XYZ file of C-alpha atoms in Angstrom:
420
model
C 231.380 -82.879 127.413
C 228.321 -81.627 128.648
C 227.519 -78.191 127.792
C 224.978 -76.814 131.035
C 225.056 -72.898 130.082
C 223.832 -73.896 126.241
C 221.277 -76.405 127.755
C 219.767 -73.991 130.232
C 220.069 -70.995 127.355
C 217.976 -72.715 124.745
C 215.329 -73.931 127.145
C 214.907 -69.855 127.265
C 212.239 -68.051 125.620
C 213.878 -65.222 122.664
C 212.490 -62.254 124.865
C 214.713 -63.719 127.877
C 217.396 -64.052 125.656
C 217.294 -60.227 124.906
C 216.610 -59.392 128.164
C 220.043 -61.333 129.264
C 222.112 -59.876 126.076
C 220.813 -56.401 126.839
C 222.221 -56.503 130.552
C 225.618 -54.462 131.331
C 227.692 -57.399 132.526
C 231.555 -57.165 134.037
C 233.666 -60.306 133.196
C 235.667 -60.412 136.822
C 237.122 -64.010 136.868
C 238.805 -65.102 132.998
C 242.241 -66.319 132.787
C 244.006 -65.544 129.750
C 245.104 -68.668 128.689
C 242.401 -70.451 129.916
C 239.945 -68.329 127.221
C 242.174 -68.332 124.222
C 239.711 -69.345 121.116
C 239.986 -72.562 120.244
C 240.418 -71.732 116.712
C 243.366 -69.422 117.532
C 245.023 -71.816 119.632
C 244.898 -74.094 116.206
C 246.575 -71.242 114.720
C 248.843 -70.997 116.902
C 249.927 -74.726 116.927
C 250.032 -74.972 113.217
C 252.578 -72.115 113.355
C 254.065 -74.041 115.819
C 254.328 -77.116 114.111
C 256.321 -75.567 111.474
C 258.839 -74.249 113.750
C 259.198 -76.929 115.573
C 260.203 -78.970 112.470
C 262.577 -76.502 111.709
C 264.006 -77.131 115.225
C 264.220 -81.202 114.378
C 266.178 -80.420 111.068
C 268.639 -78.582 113.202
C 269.353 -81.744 115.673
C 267.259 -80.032 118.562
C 266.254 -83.172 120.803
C 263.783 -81.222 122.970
C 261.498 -80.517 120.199
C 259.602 -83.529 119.726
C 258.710 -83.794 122.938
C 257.412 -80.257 123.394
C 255.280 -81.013 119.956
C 253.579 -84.595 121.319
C 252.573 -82.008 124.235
C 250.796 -79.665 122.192
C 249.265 -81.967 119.963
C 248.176 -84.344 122.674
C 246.537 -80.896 125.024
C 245.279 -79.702 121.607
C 243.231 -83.030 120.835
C 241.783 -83.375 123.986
C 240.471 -79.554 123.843
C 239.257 -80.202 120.498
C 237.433 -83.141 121.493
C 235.989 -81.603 124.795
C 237.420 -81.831 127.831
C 236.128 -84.546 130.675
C 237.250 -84.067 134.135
C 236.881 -86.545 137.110
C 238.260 -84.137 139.644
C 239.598 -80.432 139.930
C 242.870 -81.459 139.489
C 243.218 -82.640 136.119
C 242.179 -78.967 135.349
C 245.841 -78.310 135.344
C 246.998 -80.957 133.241
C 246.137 -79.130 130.324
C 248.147 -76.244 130.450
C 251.249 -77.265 129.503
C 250.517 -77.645 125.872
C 248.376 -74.015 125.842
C 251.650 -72.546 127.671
C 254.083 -74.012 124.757
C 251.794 -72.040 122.171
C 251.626 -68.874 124.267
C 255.572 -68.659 125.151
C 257.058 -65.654 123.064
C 256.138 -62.009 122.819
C 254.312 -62.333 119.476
C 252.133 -65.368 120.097
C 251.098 -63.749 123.500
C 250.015 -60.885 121.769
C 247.966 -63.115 119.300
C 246.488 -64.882 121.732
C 245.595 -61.713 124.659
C 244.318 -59.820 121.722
C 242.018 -62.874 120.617
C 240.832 -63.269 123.914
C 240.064 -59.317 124.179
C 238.267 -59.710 121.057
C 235.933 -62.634 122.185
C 234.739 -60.401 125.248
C 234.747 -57.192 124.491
C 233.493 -56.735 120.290
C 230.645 -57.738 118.296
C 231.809 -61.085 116.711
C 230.115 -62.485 113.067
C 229.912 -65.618 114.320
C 228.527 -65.015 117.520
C 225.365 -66.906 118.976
C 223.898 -63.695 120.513
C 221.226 -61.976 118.719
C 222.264 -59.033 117.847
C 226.131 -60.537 117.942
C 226.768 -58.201 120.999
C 229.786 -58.411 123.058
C 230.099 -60.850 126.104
C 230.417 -57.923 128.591
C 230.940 -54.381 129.164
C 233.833 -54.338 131.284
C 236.911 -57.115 131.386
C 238.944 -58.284 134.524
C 241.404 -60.649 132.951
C 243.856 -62.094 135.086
C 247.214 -63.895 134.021
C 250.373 -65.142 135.632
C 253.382 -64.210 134.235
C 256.005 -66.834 132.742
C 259.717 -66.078 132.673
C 261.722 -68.154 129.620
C 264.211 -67.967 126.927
C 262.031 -65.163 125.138
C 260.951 -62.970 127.937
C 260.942 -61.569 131.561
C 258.124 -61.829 133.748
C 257.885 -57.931 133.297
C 258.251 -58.132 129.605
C 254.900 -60.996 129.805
C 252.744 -58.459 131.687
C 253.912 -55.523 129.427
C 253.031 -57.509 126.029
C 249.320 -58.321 127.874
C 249.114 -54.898 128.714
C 250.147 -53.340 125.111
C 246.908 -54.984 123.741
C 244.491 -53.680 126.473
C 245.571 -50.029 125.855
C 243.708 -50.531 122.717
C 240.465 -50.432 124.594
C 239.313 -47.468 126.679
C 240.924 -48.007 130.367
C 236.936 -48.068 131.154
C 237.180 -51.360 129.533
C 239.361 -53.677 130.689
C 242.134 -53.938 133.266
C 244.622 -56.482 134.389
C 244.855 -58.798 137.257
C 248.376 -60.374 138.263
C 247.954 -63.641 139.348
C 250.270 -65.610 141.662
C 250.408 -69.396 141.437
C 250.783 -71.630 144.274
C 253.550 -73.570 143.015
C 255.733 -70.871 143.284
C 258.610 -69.723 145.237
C 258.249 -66.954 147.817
C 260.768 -65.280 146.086
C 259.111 -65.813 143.195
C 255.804 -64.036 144.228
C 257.519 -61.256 145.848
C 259.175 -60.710 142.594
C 255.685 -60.799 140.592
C 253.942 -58.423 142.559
C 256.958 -56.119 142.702
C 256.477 -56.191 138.849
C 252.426 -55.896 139.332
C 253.339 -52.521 141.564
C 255.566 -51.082 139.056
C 253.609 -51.200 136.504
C 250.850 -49.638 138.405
C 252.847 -46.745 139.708
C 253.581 -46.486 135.496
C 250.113 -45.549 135.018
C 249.587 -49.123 133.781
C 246.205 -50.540 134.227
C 247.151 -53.294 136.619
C 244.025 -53.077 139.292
C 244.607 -56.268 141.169
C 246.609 -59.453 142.583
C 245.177 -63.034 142.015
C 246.152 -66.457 144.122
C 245.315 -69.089 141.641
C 246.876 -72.520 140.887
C 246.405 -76.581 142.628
C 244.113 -75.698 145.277
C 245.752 -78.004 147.742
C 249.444 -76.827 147.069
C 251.960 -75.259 148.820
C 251.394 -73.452 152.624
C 249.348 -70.702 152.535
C 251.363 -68.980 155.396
C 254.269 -68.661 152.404
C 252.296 -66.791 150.187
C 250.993 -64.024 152.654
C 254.477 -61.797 152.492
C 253.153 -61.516 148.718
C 250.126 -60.573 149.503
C 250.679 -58.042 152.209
C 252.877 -56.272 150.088
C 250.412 -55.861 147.440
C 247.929 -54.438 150.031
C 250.433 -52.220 151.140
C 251.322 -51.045 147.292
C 247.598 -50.607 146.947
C 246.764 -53.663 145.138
C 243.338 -55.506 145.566
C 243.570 -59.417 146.345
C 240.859 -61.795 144.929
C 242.026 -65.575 146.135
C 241.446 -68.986 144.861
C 239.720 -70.207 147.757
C 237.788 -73.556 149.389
C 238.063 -74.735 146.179
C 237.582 -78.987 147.251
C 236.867 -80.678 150.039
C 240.431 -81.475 150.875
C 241.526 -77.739 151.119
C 242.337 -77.575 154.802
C 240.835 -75.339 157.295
C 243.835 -73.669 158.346
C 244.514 -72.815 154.340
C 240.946 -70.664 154.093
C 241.610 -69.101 157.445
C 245.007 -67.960 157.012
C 244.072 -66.820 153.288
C 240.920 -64.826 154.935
C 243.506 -63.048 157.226
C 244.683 -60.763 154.206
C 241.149 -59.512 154.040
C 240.780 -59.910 150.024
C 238.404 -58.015 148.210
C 236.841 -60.625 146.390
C 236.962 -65.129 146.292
C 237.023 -67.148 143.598
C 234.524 -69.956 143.652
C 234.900 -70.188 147.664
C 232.806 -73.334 146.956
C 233.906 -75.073 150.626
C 233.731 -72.746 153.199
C 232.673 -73.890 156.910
C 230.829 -72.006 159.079
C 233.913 -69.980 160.742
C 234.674 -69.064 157.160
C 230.975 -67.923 156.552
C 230.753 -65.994 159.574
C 234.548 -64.317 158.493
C 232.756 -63.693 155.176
C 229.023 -62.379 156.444
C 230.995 -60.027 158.952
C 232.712 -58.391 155.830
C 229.853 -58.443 153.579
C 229.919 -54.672 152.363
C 233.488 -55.212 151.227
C 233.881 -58.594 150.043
C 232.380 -60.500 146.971
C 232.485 -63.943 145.703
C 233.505 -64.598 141.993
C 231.149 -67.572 141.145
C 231.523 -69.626 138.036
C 228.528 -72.041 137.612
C 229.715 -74.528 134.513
C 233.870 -74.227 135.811
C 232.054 -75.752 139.451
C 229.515 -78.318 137.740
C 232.475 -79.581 134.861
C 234.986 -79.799 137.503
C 232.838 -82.072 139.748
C 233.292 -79.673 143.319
C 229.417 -79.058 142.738
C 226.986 -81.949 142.030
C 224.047 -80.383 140.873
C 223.188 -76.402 140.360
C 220.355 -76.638 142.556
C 222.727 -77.537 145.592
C 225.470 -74.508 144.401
C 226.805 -72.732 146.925
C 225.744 -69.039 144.677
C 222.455 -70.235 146.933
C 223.950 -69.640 150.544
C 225.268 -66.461 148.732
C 222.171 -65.038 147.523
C 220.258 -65.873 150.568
C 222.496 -64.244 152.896
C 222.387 -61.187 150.403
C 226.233 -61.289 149.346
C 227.312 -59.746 146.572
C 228.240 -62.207 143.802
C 229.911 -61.804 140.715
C 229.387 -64.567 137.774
C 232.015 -65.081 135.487
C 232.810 -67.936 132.406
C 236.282 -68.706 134.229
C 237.882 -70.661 131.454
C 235.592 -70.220 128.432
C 238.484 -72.305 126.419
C 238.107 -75.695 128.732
C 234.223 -75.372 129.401
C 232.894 -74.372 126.427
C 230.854 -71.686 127.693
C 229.976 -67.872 127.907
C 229.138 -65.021 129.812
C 225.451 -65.483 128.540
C 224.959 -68.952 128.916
C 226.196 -68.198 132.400
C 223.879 -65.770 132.991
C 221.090 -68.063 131.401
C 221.953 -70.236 134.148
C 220.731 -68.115 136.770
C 217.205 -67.834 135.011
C 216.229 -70.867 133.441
C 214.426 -73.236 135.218
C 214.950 -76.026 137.529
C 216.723 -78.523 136.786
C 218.222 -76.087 134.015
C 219.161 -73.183 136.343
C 218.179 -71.404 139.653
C 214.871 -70.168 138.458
C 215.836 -67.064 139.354
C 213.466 -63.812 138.035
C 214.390 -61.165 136.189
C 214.826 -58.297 138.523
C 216.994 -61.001 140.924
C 219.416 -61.574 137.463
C 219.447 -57.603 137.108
C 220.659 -57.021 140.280
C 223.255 -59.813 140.289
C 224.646 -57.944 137.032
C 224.382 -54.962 138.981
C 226.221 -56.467 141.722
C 229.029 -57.512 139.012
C 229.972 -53.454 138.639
C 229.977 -53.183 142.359
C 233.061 -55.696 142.367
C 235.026 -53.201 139.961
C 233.847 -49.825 140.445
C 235.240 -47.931 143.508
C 233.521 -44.926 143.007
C 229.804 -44.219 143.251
C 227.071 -46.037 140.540
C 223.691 -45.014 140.748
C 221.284 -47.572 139.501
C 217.685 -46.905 138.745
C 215.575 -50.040 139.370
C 211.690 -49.990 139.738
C 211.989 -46.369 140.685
C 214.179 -46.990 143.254
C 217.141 -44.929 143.727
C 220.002 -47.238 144.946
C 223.384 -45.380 146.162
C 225.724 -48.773 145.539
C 229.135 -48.188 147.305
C 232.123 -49.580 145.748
C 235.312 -50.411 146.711
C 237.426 -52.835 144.709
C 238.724 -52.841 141.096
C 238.682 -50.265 138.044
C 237.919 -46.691 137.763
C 234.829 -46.125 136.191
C 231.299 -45.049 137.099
C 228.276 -44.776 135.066
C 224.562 -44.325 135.504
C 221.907 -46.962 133.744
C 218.597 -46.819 134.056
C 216.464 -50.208 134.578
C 216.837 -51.711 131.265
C 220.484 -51.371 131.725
C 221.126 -48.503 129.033
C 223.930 -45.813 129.945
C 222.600 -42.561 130.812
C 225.549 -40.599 131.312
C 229.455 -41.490 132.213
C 230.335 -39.275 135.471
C 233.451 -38.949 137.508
C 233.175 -39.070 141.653
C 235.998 -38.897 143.606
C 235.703 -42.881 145.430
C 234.322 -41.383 148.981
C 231.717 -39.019 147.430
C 227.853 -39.490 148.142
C 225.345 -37.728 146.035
C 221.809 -37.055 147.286
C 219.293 -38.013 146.392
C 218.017 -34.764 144.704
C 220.940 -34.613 143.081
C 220.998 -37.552 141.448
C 217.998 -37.265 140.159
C 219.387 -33.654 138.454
C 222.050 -35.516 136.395
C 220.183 -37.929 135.202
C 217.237 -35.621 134.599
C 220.282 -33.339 132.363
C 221.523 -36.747 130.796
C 217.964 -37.866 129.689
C 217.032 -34.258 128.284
C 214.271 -34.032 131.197
């Protein structure tokens, strides 16, 4: 499997490098159990093993099945994965899902996956081993078997984010397409609960085969989340054979944010470009190129994005499948053609800058070039901090979400913050 993030990173010069690590960067698009370590997953499946032949010594038929699953998803992960179309994408799940089906190896596996994002790792290819971002939007959907609810699946996630600061990471239900409409309603009933609870749920996802299901079923689900005061980032345009009438109708709900929105015509762009102070596009550069809806990064849709100046968020997606990281993303933007977009250094800042404004809805103040930029923001999270150009905090502060400071003033608190 080709690896495009590592290719475009080590055509990068060791000051660029730092310059990328050094960036505050916000992970909004990574599904759990698409970024479990590999090594854990073999963990996991080991363990696995060894119950499993405890299951075939007590007559259970089902059991060898459910292991020739695992071992076959696990060998074709281990060997790196090679995808003809989108579709296969989903193929593989069914042996991660087997390993990830009780309370306790959920909690191995969230925790591993917190880990891999959010601390300093020994064996990390970064320079100074530093983690993949500042601040975590992971998104899962919740399965319902023999060993837990639905509700119990998000509450076992959750239990091993409140180890982090809430500034840290938060949680993003997701919905898949393949579901019922009861089924949904029930999941973001759940999602609102847990919110009301204090719980750090901050958004509903529509993920799953791009071309399934009617996308009239799901909005019920999705209006009800608005109306509970959940955000919606949707799966969206994902191939060529997602229908018109699917992106329009999915548009309709007005979601905060896309994900990948790789196929949208020009009545979707000109939805999108009318809403472009409130709505961002989750792009994921080697998920696009590995899964064959993109041909070649210099004909990307991030391109139209940027252009049009759209706020765009870049994210790994499944670091598990493709192999890749927030960095090597990120080193995609800068290295050169026909490595990456060529893109300079103050355009990659402000990209990662444009990452926070997809979290944040209060007020960030970023100092670039001397330039005081008020950045409103309006969808996930509940943080805001001031950084200064190199992307150091200053100070954390606390504005209520429709507060504007002047300019004066901000220039007071970080004058205070910087001893000034």
């Amino acid at each position: 499997m080709r690896n495009f993030g590592a290719e475009a990173r080590a055509s990068l010069s060791q000051d660029d490098i730092n310059f990328l690590v050094a960036l505050p960067k916000a992970e909004l698009h990574a599904h759990l159990n698409g970024c479990i370590p590999l090594e854990c997953l073999q963990r996991l499946a080991r363990d696995f093993k060894e119950v499993q032949q405890v299951s075939d010594s007590t007559g259970d038929d089902r059991a060898p099945a459910i292991d020739q699953v695992v071992a076959k998803g696990l060998r074709v992960l281990e060997e790196g994965v090679v995808l003809e179309e989108i579709n296969q994408f989903f193929d593989l799940f069914p042996a991660i899902y087997a390993l990830t089906s009780t309370p306790a190896t959920l909690r191995i596996a969230t925790r591993a996956v917190l880990t891999l994002f959010l601390q300093r790792s020994t064996t990390s290819r970064e320079p100074d081993s530093s983690p993949q971002c500042d601040y975590l939007e992971l998104r899962t959907t919740p399965r319902e078997n023999e060993h837990m609810t639905r509700r119990e699946y998000l509450e076992t996630v959750l239990a091993e984010m409140e180890i982090y600061p809430r500034e840290k990471c938060a949680l993003i239900v997701s919905l898949d397409r393949r579901m019922k409409e009861s089924t949904m309603m029930e999941v973001v009933e759940i999602a609102a609960a847990l919110k009301k609870e204090g719980k750090r749920v901050v958004g509903i996802d529509l993920c799953g085969p791009p071309t399934v299901g009617e996308a009239e079923l799901f909005l019920p689900a999705l209006r009800f989340a608005r109306e509970q005061g959940l955000k919606l980032t949707l799966h969206i345009a994902e191939t060529r054979e997602t229908t018109r009438h699917d992106v329009l109708t999915l548009l309709s709900v007005e979601p905060s944010r896309l994900g990948h929105a790789t196929f949208l015509d020009e009545e979707a762009q000109a939805i999108v470009l009318a809403n472009k102070d409130k709505m961002a596009v989750e792009i994921c550069l080697s998920s696009n190129l590995l899964c064959n809806t993109v041909n070649d990064i210099k004909d990307h849709h991030i391109n139209w994005w940027l252009e049009n100046g759209l706020q765009v968020a870049i994210c790994t997606d499944d670091t598990l499948v493709f192999r890749n990281s927030l960095l090597e993303e990120y080193a995609l933007l800068m290295a050169r053609p026909p490595l990456g977009l060529g893109l300079s250094r103050d355009a990659v800042r402000k990209i990662a800058m444009s990452n926070k404004r997809g979290t944040l809805p209060a007020d960030e103040i970023v100092l670039l070039e001397e330039t005081w930029f008020d950045i409103t923001l309006g969808l996930f999270g509940s943080v805001t901090i001031i950084v200064d150009f190199l992307g150091n905090v200053i100070e954390d502060a606390s504005f209520e979400s429709d507060r504007r400071l002047s300019d004066d003033s901000l220039r007071r608190m970080v004058g205070n913050a910087s001893g000034v």
